[in-house]
């Protein structure tokens, strides 16, 4: 983290940039994390503060309907009460919980392009079984069964982790387990559906490739697979994976 906030007598001054922030160009307030002489702190930054800008990132091939921006902070002056309360420890906990509201985030794919996207796909195949475009041979059936199996396993994992969270027993490495599995499987299901449809699968007539493309973003912004694997590996071995 290279963004820095410096405390002067009566204010904070922040300098730095952050790529890839959803809705950054339309938000009224940005939550910005920065290094300070007292450790990492979180700041509430009204986006009309002089020195703040959020240019839109264009030419995306994935999640094209969603606005993604770069946050640029050049000598942004903030009052002392713009710091998130609770000291550095709480700020970090807030940051981690912000990236890991697991129940909500694992359900997001359900609502959109992810697991239930897969489920819609499976239902869609069923509904279209009279459709001449859908291959009639038996091979898609094992695929559909496997997809349904992974879909249900993903639901159960999300449900289990959501219950642990409700019970205040959820650990961050378990969040990584859920995200690693469910996003990876959602993407795999969408790709498999694309393959079952053959050449039709790359057309706009069927939305599966659009879902797969959007899930490529989810695979990154929910934390990349490699980083989740490092988190899980560290929890299993006790060895620092991030050195
Ligand atoms: C559409 C979109 C919207 C986003 N919205 C937000 C948002 O609103 N807020 C926000 O905070 N972020 C957001 N992000 C950013 C996202 O969280 C980051 O892109 C993500 O954390 C990955 O960081 P990076 O892009 O810098 O990749 P990098 O960290 O540079 O990683 C590149 C590759 O290297 C691998 N890698 C990195 N470190 C290691 C390691 N130690 N060992 C092995 N492999 C490693 C990664 O797994 C990945 O494959 C968004 C991203 C996208 C695509």
PDB file of C-alpha atoms and ligand atoms in Angstrom:
ATOM      1  CA  UNK A   1       0.000   0.000   0.000  1.00  0.00           C
ATOM      2  CA  UNK A   2       1.695   3.178  -1.229  1.00  0.00           C
ATOM      3  CA  UNK A   3      -1.040   5.765  -0.573  1.00  0.00           C
ATOM      4  CA  UNK A   4       0.120   7.950   2.329  1.00  0.00           C
ATOM      5  CA  UNK A   5      -1.692  10.231   4.736  1.00  0.00           C
ATOM      6  CA  UNK A   6       0.334  12.805   6.665  1.00  0.00           C
ATOM      7  CA  UNK A   7      -1.014  14.491   9.759  1.00  0.00           C
ATOM      8  CA  UNK A   8      -0.361  18.234  10.033  1.00  0.00           C
ATOM      9  CA  UNK A   9      -1.375  20.403  12.979  1.00  0.00           C
ATOM     10  CA  UNK A  10      -5.080  20.461  12.178  1.00  0.00           C
ATOM     11  CA  UNK A  11      -5.697  18.165   9.198  1.00  0.00           C
ATOM     12  CA  UNK A  12      -4.673  15.126   7.177  1.00  0.00           C
ATOM     13  CA  UNK A  13      -3.131  15.357   3.700  1.00  0.00           C
ATOM     14  CA  UNK A  14      -3.457  12.277   1.469  1.00  0.00           C
ATOM     15  CA  UNK A  15      -1.532  11.425  -1.696  1.00  0.00           C
ATOM     16  CA  UNK A  16      -1.844   8.263  -3.744  1.00  0.00           C
ATOM     17  CA  UNK A  17      -3.805   6.291  -6.317  1.00  0.00           C
ATOM     18  CA  UNK A  18      -5.895   3.119  -6.352  1.00  0.00           C
ATOM     19  CA  UNK A  19      -6.873   1.337  -9.537  1.00  0.00           C
ATOM     20  CA  UNK A  20     -10.024  -0.725 -10.015  1.00  0.00           C
ATOM     21  CA  UNK A  21     -12.627   0.765  -7.712  1.00  0.00           C
ATOM     22  CA  UNK A  22     -16.233  -0.096  -8.495  1.00  0.00           C
ATOM     23  CA  UNK A  23     -18.476   2.999  -8.838  1.00  0.00           C
ATOM     24  CA  UNK A  24     -15.562   5.308  -7.955  1.00  0.00           C
ATOM     25  CA  UNK A  25     -16.669   7.910 -10.531  1.00  0.00           C
ATOM     26  CA  UNK A  26     -20.242   8.123  -9.237  1.00  0.00           C
ATOM     27  CA  UNK A  27     -19.756   7.758  -5.469  1.00  0.00           C
ATOM     28  CA  UNK A  28     -20.238  10.717  -3.097  1.00  0.00           C
ATOM     29  CA  UNK A  29     -17.795   9.332  -0.554  1.00  0.00           C
ATOM     30  CA  UNK A  30     -14.724   7.129  -0.987  1.00  0.00           C
ATOM     31  CA  UNK A  31     -13.294   4.997   1.793  1.00  0.00           C
ATOM     32  CA  UNK A  32      -9.533   5.235   1.373  1.00  0.00           C
ATOM     33  CA  UNK A  33      -6.890   3.224   3.217  1.00  0.00           C
ATOM     34  CA  UNK A  34      -3.499   4.834   3.647  1.00  0.00           C
ATOM     35  CA  UNK A  35      -0.185   4.385   5.383  1.00  0.00           C
ATOM     36  CA  UNK A  36       0.411   6.892   8.179  1.00  0.00           C
ATOM     37  CA  UNK A  37       3.193   7.318  10.722  1.00  0.00           C
ATOM     38  CA  UNK A  38       0.831   5.514  13.118  1.00  0.00           C
ATOM     39  CA  UNK A  39       0.122   2.549  10.829  1.00  0.00           C
ATOM     40  CA  UNK A  40      -2.640   1.971   8.281  1.00  0.00           C
ATOM     41  CA  UNK A  41      -5.763   4.098   8.749  1.00  0.00           C
ATOM     42  CA  UNK A  42      -9.081   4.382   6.933  1.00  0.00           C
ATOM     43  CA  UNK A  43     -10.424   7.777   5.771  1.00  0.00           C
ATOM     44  CA  UNK A  44     -13.814   8.987   4.589  1.00  0.00           C
ATOM     45  CA  UNK A  45     -13.137  11.201   1.579  1.00  0.00           C
ATOM     46  CA  UNK A  46     -15.987  13.258   0.043  1.00  0.00           C
ATOM     47  CA  UNK A  47     -15.383  12.944  -3.673  1.00  0.00           C
ATOM     48  CA  UNK A  48     -15.855  16.688  -4.261  1.00  0.00           C
ATOM     49  CA  UNK A  49     -12.784  17.455  -2.119  1.00  0.00           C
ATOM     50  CA  UNK A  50     -10.189  19.432  -4.152  1.00  0.00           C
ATOM     51  CA  UNK A  51      -7.401  17.134  -5.321  1.00  0.00           C
ATOM     52  CA  UNK A  52      -9.677  14.080  -5.609  1.00  0.00           C
ATOM     53  CA  UNK A  53     -10.509  12.668  -9.042  1.00  0.00           C
ATOM     54  CA  UNK A  54     -11.827   9.323 -10.267  1.00  0.00           C
ATOM     55  CA  UNK A  55     -11.327   8.752 -13.995  1.00  0.00           C
ATOM     56  CA  UNK A  56     -13.317   5.890 -15.445  1.00  0.00           C
ATOM     57  CA  UNK A  57     -11.451   2.807 -16.646  1.00  0.00           C
ATOM     58  CA  UNK A  58     -12.652   2.040 -20.155  1.00  0.00           C
ATOM     59  CA  UNK A  59     -12.186  -0.766 -22.696  1.00  0.00           C
ATOM     60  CA  UNK A  60     -13.124  -3.527 -20.242  1.00  0.00           C
ATOM     61  CA  UNK A  61     -13.998  -6.934 -21.676  1.00  0.00           C
ATOM     62  CA  UNK A  62     -15.764  -8.046 -18.494  1.00  0.00           C
ATOM     63  CA  UNK A  63     -18.430  -6.500 -16.233  1.00  0.00           C
ATOM     64  CA  UNK A  64     -18.952  -3.856 -18.873  1.00  0.00           C
ATOM     65  CA  UNK A  65     -22.210  -2.635 -17.336  1.00  0.00           C
ATOM     66  CA  UNK A  66     -20.446  -1.808 -14.081  1.00  0.00           C
ATOM     67  CA  UNK A  67     -18.477   1.417 -13.676  1.00  0.00           C
ATOM     68  CA  UNK A  68     -14.879   0.877 -12.625  1.00  0.00           C
ATOM     69  CA  UNK A  69     -12.586   3.771 -11.799  1.00  0.00           C
ATOM     70  CA  UNK A  70      -9.153   4.788 -10.666  1.00  0.00           C
ATOM     71  CA  UNK A  71      -9.050   6.923  -7.521  1.00  0.00           C
ATOM     72  CA  UNK A  72      -6.452   9.684  -7.634  1.00  0.00           C
ATOM     73  CA  UNK A  73      -5.658  11.724  -4.535  1.00  0.00           C
ATOM     74  CA  UNK A  74      -3.312  14.677  -4.994  1.00  0.00           C
ATOM     75  CA  UNK A  75      -2.775  16.690  -1.807  1.00  0.00           C
ATOM     76  CA  UNK A  76      -6.279  15.996  -0.573  1.00  0.00           C
ATOM     77  CA  UNK A  77      -6.791  17.913   2.697  1.00  0.00           C
ATOM     78  CA  UNK A  78      -9.164  16.369   5.223  1.00  0.00           C
ATOM     79  CA  UNK A  79     -10.336  17.369   8.700  1.00  0.00           C
ATOM     80  CA  UNK A  80      -9.192  15.233  11.656  1.00  0.00           C
ATOM     81  CA  UNK A  81     -12.622  13.627  12.061  1.00  0.00           C
ATOM     82  CA  UNK A  82     -12.404  12.018   8.603  1.00  0.00           C
ATOM     83  CA  UNK A  83     -10.404   9.121  10.102  1.00  0.00           C
ATOM     84  CA  UNK A  84     -12.391   5.959  10.754  1.00  0.00           C
ATOM     85  CA  UNK A  85     -12.631   5.454  14.519  1.00  0.00           C
ATOM     86  CA  UNK A  86     -11.304   2.613  16.604  1.00  0.00           C
ATOM     87  CA  UNK A  87      -7.567   2.768  16.008  1.00  0.00           C
ATOM     88  CA  UNK A  88      -5.526   0.805  13.513  1.00  0.00           C
ATOM     89  CA  UNK A  89      -6.610  -2.637  14.671  1.00  0.00           C
ATOM     90  CA  UNK A  90     -10.289  -1.856  14.216  1.00  0.00           C
ATOM     91  CA  UNK A  91      -9.578  -0.166  10.923  1.00  0.00           C
ATOM     92  CA  UNK A  92      -7.918  -3.320   9.621  1.00  0.00           C
ATOM     93  CA  UNK A  93     -10.742  -5.465  10.963  1.00  0.00           C
ATOM     94  CA  UNK A  94     -13.185  -3.177   9.154  1.00  0.00           C
ATOM     95  CA  UNK A  95     -11.161  -3.479   5.958  1.00  0.00           C
ATOM     96  CA  UNK A  96     -11.094  -7.248   6.159  1.00  0.00           C
ATOM     97  CA  UNK A  97     -14.783  -7.493   6.990  1.00  0.00           C
ATOM     98  CA  UNK A  98     -15.531  -5.128   4.109  1.00  0.00           C
ATOM     99  CA  UNK A  99     -13.818  -7.501   1.688  1.00  0.00           C
ATOM    100  CA  UNK A 100     -15.295 -10.524   3.367  1.00  0.00           C
ATOM    101  CA  UNK A 101     -19.003 -10.132   4.132  1.00  0.00           C
ATOM    102  CA  UNK A 102     -19.138 -13.668   3.008  1.00  0.00           C
ATOM    103  CA  UNK A 103     -22.763 -14.472   3.084  1.00  0.00           C
ATOM    104  CA  UNK A 104     -23.612 -11.443   1.035  1.00  0.00           C
ATOM    105  CA  UNK A 105     -20.731 -11.821  -1.379  1.00  0.00           C
ATOM    106  CA  UNK A 106     -21.185 -15.494  -1.990  1.00  0.00           C
ATOM    107  CA  UNK A 107     -24.827 -14.815  -2.638  1.00  0.00           C
ATOM    108  CA  UNK A 108     -24.025 -12.069  -5.105  1.00  0.00           C
ATOM    109  CA  UNK A 109     -23.001 -14.582  -7.706  1.00  0.00           C
ATOM    110  CA  UNK A 110     -26.234 -16.386  -6.882  1.00  0.00           C
ATOM    111  CA  UNK A 111     -28.272 -13.344  -7.764  1.00  0.00           C
ATOM    112  CA  UNK A 112     -26.196 -12.492 -10.811  1.00  0.00           C
ATOM    113  CA  UNK A 113     -23.834 -14.351 -12.973  1.00  0.00           C
ATOM    114  CA  UNK A 114     -22.416 -16.871 -10.579  1.00  0.00           C
ATOM    115  CA  UNK A 115     -23.656 -20.000  -8.993  1.00  0.00           C
ATOM    116  CA  UNK A 116     -27.289 -19.439  -9.609  1.00  0.00           C
ATOM    117  CA  UNK A 117     -26.241 -18.198 -12.995  1.00  0.00           C
ATOM    118  CA  UNK A 118     -25.174 -21.802 -13.301  1.00  0.00           C
ATOM    119  CA  UNK A 119     -28.463 -22.897 -11.855  1.00  0.00           C
ATOM    120  CA  UNK A 120     -30.381 -20.734 -14.330  1.00  0.00           C
ATOM    121  CA  UNK A 121     -28.264 -22.228 -17.026  1.00  0.00           C
ATOM    122  CA  UNK A 122     -29.114 -25.739 -15.913  1.00  0.00           C
ATOM    123  CA  UNK A 123     -32.808 -24.851 -15.730  1.00  0.00           C
ATOM    124  CA  UNK A 124     -32.481 -23.101 -19.077  1.00  0.00           C
ATOM    125  CA  UNK A 125     -31.101 -26.246 -20.661  1.00  0.00           C
ATOM    126  CA  UNK A 126     -34.001 -28.193 -19.262  1.00  0.00           C
ATOM    127  CA  UNK A 127     -36.496 -25.651 -20.544  1.00  0.00           C
ATOM    128  CA  UNK A 128     -34.877 -25.613 -23.957  1.00  0.00           C
ATOM    129  CA  UNK A 129     -34.556 -29.346 -24.326  1.00  0.00           C
ATOM    130  CA  UNK A 130     -36.950 -29.150 -27.238  1.00  0.00           C
ATOM    131  CA  UNK A 131     -34.755 -26.456 -28.757  1.00  0.00           C
ATOM    132  CA  UNK A 132     -33.018 -27.712 -31.880  1.00  0.00           C
ATOM    133  CA  UNK A 133     -29.821 -25.885 -30.855  1.00  0.00           C
ATOM    134  CA  UNK A 134     -29.256 -28.030 -27.790  1.00  0.00           C
ATOM    135  CA  UNK A 135     -27.264 -31.192 -28.539  1.00  0.00           C
ATOM    136  CA  UNK A 136     -29.420 -34.279 -28.027  1.00  0.00           C
ATOM    137  CA  UNK A 137     -26.699 -36.836 -27.383  1.00  0.00           C
ATOM    138  CA  UNK A 138     -26.186 -38.160 -23.907  1.00  0.00           C
ATOM    139  CA  UNK A 139     -22.836 -36.568 -23.046  1.00  0.00           C
ATOM    140  CA  UNK A 140     -24.261 -33.290 -21.747  1.00  0.00           C
ATOM    141  CA  UNK A 141     -26.144 -35.214 -19.098  1.00  0.00           C
ATOM    142  CA  UNK A 142     -23.119 -36.185 -16.977  1.00  0.00           C
ATOM    143  CA  UNK A 143     -21.958 -32.579 -17.335  1.00  0.00           C
ATOM    144  CA  UNK A 144     -25.303 -31.284 -16.157  1.00  0.00           C
ATOM    145  CA  UNK A 145     -25.200 -33.695 -13.219  1.00  0.00           C
ATOM    146  CA  UNK A 146     -21.669 -32.597 -12.292  1.00  0.00           C
ATOM    147  CA  UNK A 147     -22.596 -28.943 -12.610  1.00  0.00           C
ATOM    148  CA  UNK A 148     -25.626 -29.440 -10.389  1.00  0.00           C
ATOM    149  CA  UNK A 149     -23.466 -31.303  -7.868  1.00  0.00           C
ATOM    150  CA  UNK A 150     -20.907 -28.462  -7.716  1.00  0.00           C
ATOM    151  CA  UNK A 151     -23.708 -25.901  -7.570  1.00  0.00           C
ATOM    152  CA  UNK A 152     -25.323 -27.609  -4.586  1.00  0.00           C
ATOM    153  CA  UNK A 153     -21.946 -28.078  -2.846  1.00  0.00           C
ATOM    154  CA  UNK A 154     -21.332 -24.357  -3.309  1.00  0.00           C
ATOM    155  CA  UNK A 155     -24.718 -23.490  -1.820  1.00  0.00           C
ATOM    156  CA  UNK A 156     -24.054 -25.750   1.162  1.00  0.00           C
ATOM    157  CA  UNK A 157     -20.611 -24.238   1.717  1.00  0.00           C
ATOM    158  CA  UNK A 158     -22.038 -20.695   1.565  1.00  0.00           C
ATOM    159  CA  UNK A 159     -24.850 -21.677   3.935  1.00  0.00           C
ATOM    160  CA  UNK A 160     -22.425 -23.286   6.388  1.00  0.00           C
ATOM    161  CA  UNK A 161     -20.022 -20.329   6.358  1.00  0.00           C
ATOM    162  CA  UNK A 162     -22.930 -17.884   6.624  1.00  0.00           C
ATOM    163  CA  UNK A 163     -24.134 -19.699   9.735  1.00  0.00           C
ATOM    164  CA  UNK A 164     -20.616 -19.597  11.229  1.00  0.00           C
ATOM    165  CA  UNK A 165     -20.592 -15.853  10.550  1.00  0.00           C
ATOM    166  CA  UNK A 166     -23.971 -15.379  12.239  1.00  0.00           C
ATOM    167  CA  UNK A 167     -22.496 -17.271  15.181  1.00  0.00           C
ATOM    168  CA  UNK A 168     -19.371 -14.998  15.211  1.00  0.00           C
ATOM    169  CA  UNK A 169     -17.160 -18.074  14.660  1.00  0.00           C
ATOM    170  CA  UNK A 170     -16.130 -17.434  11.061  1.00  0.00           C
ATOM    171  CA  UNK A 171     -12.379 -17.129  10.435  1.00  0.00           C
ATOM    172  CA  UNK A 172     -10.867 -15.264   7.506  1.00  0.00           C
ATOM    173  CA  UNK A 173      -9.253 -18.401   6.063  1.00  0.00           C
ATOM    174  CA  UNK A 174     -12.742 -19.931   5.905  1.00  0.00           C
ATOM    175  CA  UNK A 175     -13.872 -16.917   3.876  1.00  0.00           C
ATOM    176  CA  UNK A 176     -11.028 -17.755   1.497  1.00  0.00           C
ATOM    177  CA  UNK A 177     -12.214 -21.367   1.287  1.00  0.00           C
ATOM    178  CA  UNK A 178     -15.712 -20.212   0.326  1.00  0.00           C
ATOM    179  CA  UNK A 179     -14.620 -17.633  -2.199  1.00  0.00           C
ATOM    180  CA  UNK A 180     -11.954 -19.850  -3.762  1.00  0.00           C
ATOM    181  CA  UNK A 181     -14.354 -22.727  -4.274  1.00  0.00           C
ATOM    182  CA  UNK A 182     -17.552 -20.953  -5.223  1.00  0.00           C
ATOM    183  CA  UNK A 183     -16.175 -18.406  -7.664  1.00  0.00           C
ATOM    184  CA  UNK A 184     -13.931 -21.014  -9.297  1.00  0.00           C
ATOM    185  CA  UNK A 185     -16.843 -23.450  -9.663  1.00  0.00           C
ATOM    186  CA  UNK A 186     -19.235 -20.759 -10.932  1.00  0.00           C
ATOM    187  CA  UNK A 187     -16.736 -19.909 -13.663  1.00  0.00           C
ATOM    188  CA  UNK A 188     -16.163 -23.553 -14.467  1.00  0.00           C
ATOM    189  CA  UNK A 189     -19.933 -24.171 -14.735  1.00  0.00           C
ATOM    190  CA  UNK A 190     -20.388 -21.192 -17.053  1.00  0.00           C
ATOM    191  CA  UNK A 191     -17.518 -22.378 -19.278  1.00  0.00           C
ATOM    192  CA  UNK A 192     -18.863 -25.940 -19.349  1.00  0.00           C
ATOM    193  CA  UNK A 193     -22.318 -24.654 -20.362  1.00  0.00           C
ATOM    194  CA  UNK A 194     -20.645 -22.698 -23.140  1.00  0.00           C
ATOM    195  CA  UNK A 195     -18.917 -25.850 -24.370  1.00  0.00           C
ATOM    196  CA  UNK A 196     -22.127 -27.916 -24.296  1.00  0.00           C
ATOM    197  CA  UNK A 197     -23.728 -25.410 -26.624  1.00  0.00           C
ATOM    198  CA  UNK A 198     -20.873 -25.759 -29.085  1.00  0.00           C
ATOM    199  CA  UNK A 199     -20.558 -22.878 -31.529  1.00  0.00           C
ATOM    200  CA  UNK A 200     -23.927 -21.513 -30.397  1.00  0.00           C
ATOM    201  CA  UNK A 201     -22.298 -20.999 -27.031  1.00  0.00           C
ATOM    202  CA  UNK A 202     -20.186 -18.148 -28.331  1.00  0.00           C
ATOM    203  CA  UNK A 203     -23.183 -16.222 -29.666  1.00  0.00           C
ATOM    204  CA  UNK A 204     -25.305 -13.600 -27.950  1.00  0.00           C
ATOM    205  CA  UNK A 205     -28.299 -15.889 -28.415  1.00  0.00           C
ATOM    206  CA  UNK A 206     -27.149 -17.678 -25.263  1.00  0.00           C
ATOM    207  CA  UNK A 207     -25.795 -15.618 -22.362  1.00  0.00           C
ATOM    208  CA  UNK A 208     -23.377 -18.171 -20.945  1.00  0.00           C
ATOM    209  CA  UNK A 209     -20.170 -16.702 -22.336  1.00  0.00           C
ATOM    210  CA  UNK A 210     -21.212 -13.260 -21.074  1.00  0.00           C
ATOM    211  CA  UNK A 211     -21.602 -14.772 -17.602  1.00  0.00           C
ATOM    212  CA  UNK A 212     -18.237 -16.545 -17.880  1.00  0.00           C
ATOM    213  CA  UNK A 213     -16.612 -13.283 -18.977  1.00  0.00           C
ATOM    214  CA  UNK A 214     -18.136 -11.397 -16.055  1.00  0.00           C
ATOM    215  CA  UNK A 215     -17.036 -14.125 -13.670  1.00  0.00           C
ATOM    216  CA  UNK A 216     -13.438 -13.550 -14.804  1.00  0.00           C
ATOM    217  CA  UNK A 217     -13.729 -10.208 -12.979  1.00  0.00           C
ATOM    218  CA  UNK A 218     -15.279 -11.835  -9.932  1.00  0.00           C
ATOM    219  CA  UNK A 219     -12.386 -14.295  -9.875  1.00  0.00           C
ATOM    220  CA  UNK A 220     -10.072 -11.314  -9.454  1.00  0.00           C
ATOM    221  CA  UNK A 221     -12.023  -8.839  -7.355  1.00  0.00           C
ATOM    222  CA  UNK A 222     -13.152 -11.356  -4.736  1.00  0.00           C
ATOM    223  CA  UNK A 223      -9.450 -12.030  -4.117  1.00  0.00           C
ATOM    224  CA  UNK A 224      -7.475 -14.066  -6.629  1.00  0.00           C
ATOM    225  CA  UNK A 225      -7.286 -17.863  -6.348  1.00  0.00           C
ATOM    226  CA  UNK A 226      -3.553 -17.747  -5.669  1.00  0.00           C
ATOM    227  CA  UNK A 227      -3.951 -15.331  -2.780  1.00  0.00           C
ATOM    228  CA  UNK A 228      -6.807 -17.392  -1.282  1.00  0.00           C
ATOM    229  CA  UNK A 229      -4.589 -20.485  -1.620  1.00  0.00           C
ATOM    230  CA  UNK A 230      -1.790 -18.675   0.217  1.00  0.00           C
ATOM    231  CA  UNK A 231      -4.195 -17.633   2.992  1.00  0.00           C
ATOM    232  CA  UNK A 232      -5.449 -21.208   3.374  1.00  0.00           C
ATOM    233  CA  UNK A 233      -1.922 -22.650   3.154  1.00  0.00           C
ATOM    234  CA  UNK A 234      -0.726 -20.265   5.845  1.00  0.00           C
ATOM    235  CA  UNK A 235      -3.593 -21.292   8.118  1.00  0.00           C
ATOM    236  CA  UNK A 236      -2.793 -24.985   7.565  1.00  0.00           C
ATOM    237  CA  UNK A 237       0.970 -24.815   8.024  1.00  0.00           C
ATOM    238  CA  UNK A 238       1.411 -21.812  10.303  1.00  0.00           C
ATOM    239  CA  UNK A 239       4.154 -20.648   7.917  1.00  0.00           C
ATOM    240  CA  UNK A 240       4.024 -17.028   6.753  1.00  0.00           C
ATOM    241  CA  UNK A 241       2.994 -17.282   3.100  1.00  0.00           C
ATOM    242  CA  UNK A 242       3.383 -13.611   2.260  1.00  0.00           C
ATOM    243  CA  UNK A 243       6.938 -13.054   3.561  1.00  0.00           C
TER     244      UNK A 243
HETATM  245  C1  LIG B   1     -14.039  -5.076 -12.254  1.00  0.00           C
HETATM  246  C2  LIG B   1     -13.245  -4.907 -10.992  1.00  0.00           C
HETATM  247  C3  LIG B   1     -13.781  -4.181  -9.934  1.00  0.00           C
HETATM  248  C4  LIG B   1     -13.038  -3.995  -8.763  1.00  0.00           C
HETATM  249  N1  LIG B   1     -13.582  -3.263  -7.729  1.00  0.00           N
HETATM  250  C5  LIG B   1     -12.855  -3.059  -6.593  1.00  0.00           C
HETATM  251  C6  LIG B   1     -13.367  -2.263  -5.508  1.00  0.00           C
HETATM  252  O1  LIG B   1     -14.477  -1.739  -5.582  1.00  0.00           O
HETATM  253  N2  LIG B   1     -12.597  -2.092  -4.403  1.00  0.00           N
HETATM  254  C7  LIG B   1     -11.349  -2.638  -4.297  1.00  0.00           C
HETATM  255  O2  LIG B   1     -10.694  -2.463  -3.257  1.00  0.00           O
HETATM  256  N3  LIG B   1     -10.822  -3.382  -5.314  1.00  0.00           N
HETATM  257  C8  LIG B   1     -11.550  -3.600  -6.446  1.00  0.00           C
HETATM  258  N4  LIG B   1     -11.005  -4.324  -7.494  1.00  0.00           N
HETATM  259  C9  LIG B   1      -9.592  -4.668  -7.396  1.00  0.00           C
HETATM  260  C10 LIG B   1      -9.357  -6.091  -7.062  1.00  0.00           C
HETATM  261  O3  LIG B   1      -9.676  -6.318  -5.714  1.00  0.00           O
HETATM  262  C11 LIG B   1      -7.884  -6.371  -7.401  1.00  0.00           C
HETATM  263  O4  LIG B   1      -7.774  -6.305  -8.803  1.00  0.00           O
HETATM  264  C12 LIG B   1      -7.469  -7.722  -6.859  1.00  0.00           C
HETATM  265  O5  LIG B   1      -7.274  -7.646  -5.473  1.00  0.00           O
HETATM  266  C13 LIG B   1      -6.161  -8.224  -7.495  1.00  0.00           C
HETATM  267  O6  LIG B   1      -5.175  -7.256  -7.387  1.00  0.00           O
HETATM  268  P1  LIG B   1      -4.355  -6.788  -8.695  1.00  0.00           P
HETATM  269  O7  LIG B   1      -5.304  -6.509  -9.806  1.00  0.00           O
HETATM  270  O8  LIG B   1      -3.432  -5.706  -8.246  1.00  0.00           O
HETATM  271  O9  LIG B   1      -3.536  -8.064  -9.128  1.00  0.00           O
HETATM  272  P2  LIG B   1      -2.100  -8.502  -8.607  1.00  0.00           P
HETATM  273  O10 LIG B   1      -2.064  -8.460  -7.103  1.00  0.00           O
HETATM  274  O11 LIG B   1      -1.064  -7.754  -9.351  1.00  0.00           O
HETATM  275  O12 LIG B   1      -2.089 -10.023  -9.052  1.00  0.00           O
HETATM  276  C14 LIG B   1      -1.793 -10.416 -10.407  1.00  0.00           C
HETATM  277  C15 LIG B   1      -1.650 -11.945 -10.411  1.00  0.00           C
HETATM  278  O13 LIG B   1      -0.576 -12.327  -9.543  1.00  0.00           O
HETATM  279  C16 LIG B   1      -1.036 -13.262  -8.575  1.00  0.00           C
HETATM  280  N5  LIG B   1      -0.351 -13.011  -7.310  1.00  0.00           N
HETATM  281  C17 LIG B   1      -0.293 -11.852  -6.606  1.00  0.00           C
HETATM  282  N6  LIG B   1       0.423 -12.007  -5.483  1.00  0.00           N
HETATM  283  C18 LIG B   1       0.826 -13.310  -5.469  1.00  0.00           C
HETATM  284  C19 LIG B   1       1.629 -14.095  -4.572  1.00  0.00           C
HETATM  285  N7  LIG B   1       2.141 -13.574  -3.446  1.00  0.00           N
HETATM  286  N8  LIG B   1       1.838 -15.394  -4.881  1.00  0.00           N
HETATM  287  C20 LIG B   1       1.305 -15.940  -6.014  1.00  0.00           C
HETATM  288  N9  LIG B   1       0.557 -15.246  -6.898  1.00  0.00           N
HETATM  289  C21 LIG B   1       0.337 -13.965  -6.629  1.00  0.00           C
HETATM  290  C22 LIG B   1      -2.531 -13.004  -8.444  1.00  0.00           C
HETATM  291  O14 LIG B   1      -3.205 -14.158  -7.952  1.00  0.00           O
HETATM  292  C23 LIG B   1      -2.892 -12.669  -9.884  1.00  0.00           C
HETATM  293  O15 LIG B   1      -3.103 -13.850 -10.614  1.00  0.00           O
HETATM  294  C24 LIG B   1     -11.738  -4.545  -8.663  1.00  0.00           C
HETATM  295  C25 LIG B   1     -11.222  -5.307  -9.740  1.00  0.00           C
HETATM  296  C26 LIG B   1     -11.961  -5.496 -10.877  1.00  0.00           C
HETATM  297  C27 LIG B   1     -11.387  -6.317 -12.008  1.00  0.00           C
END
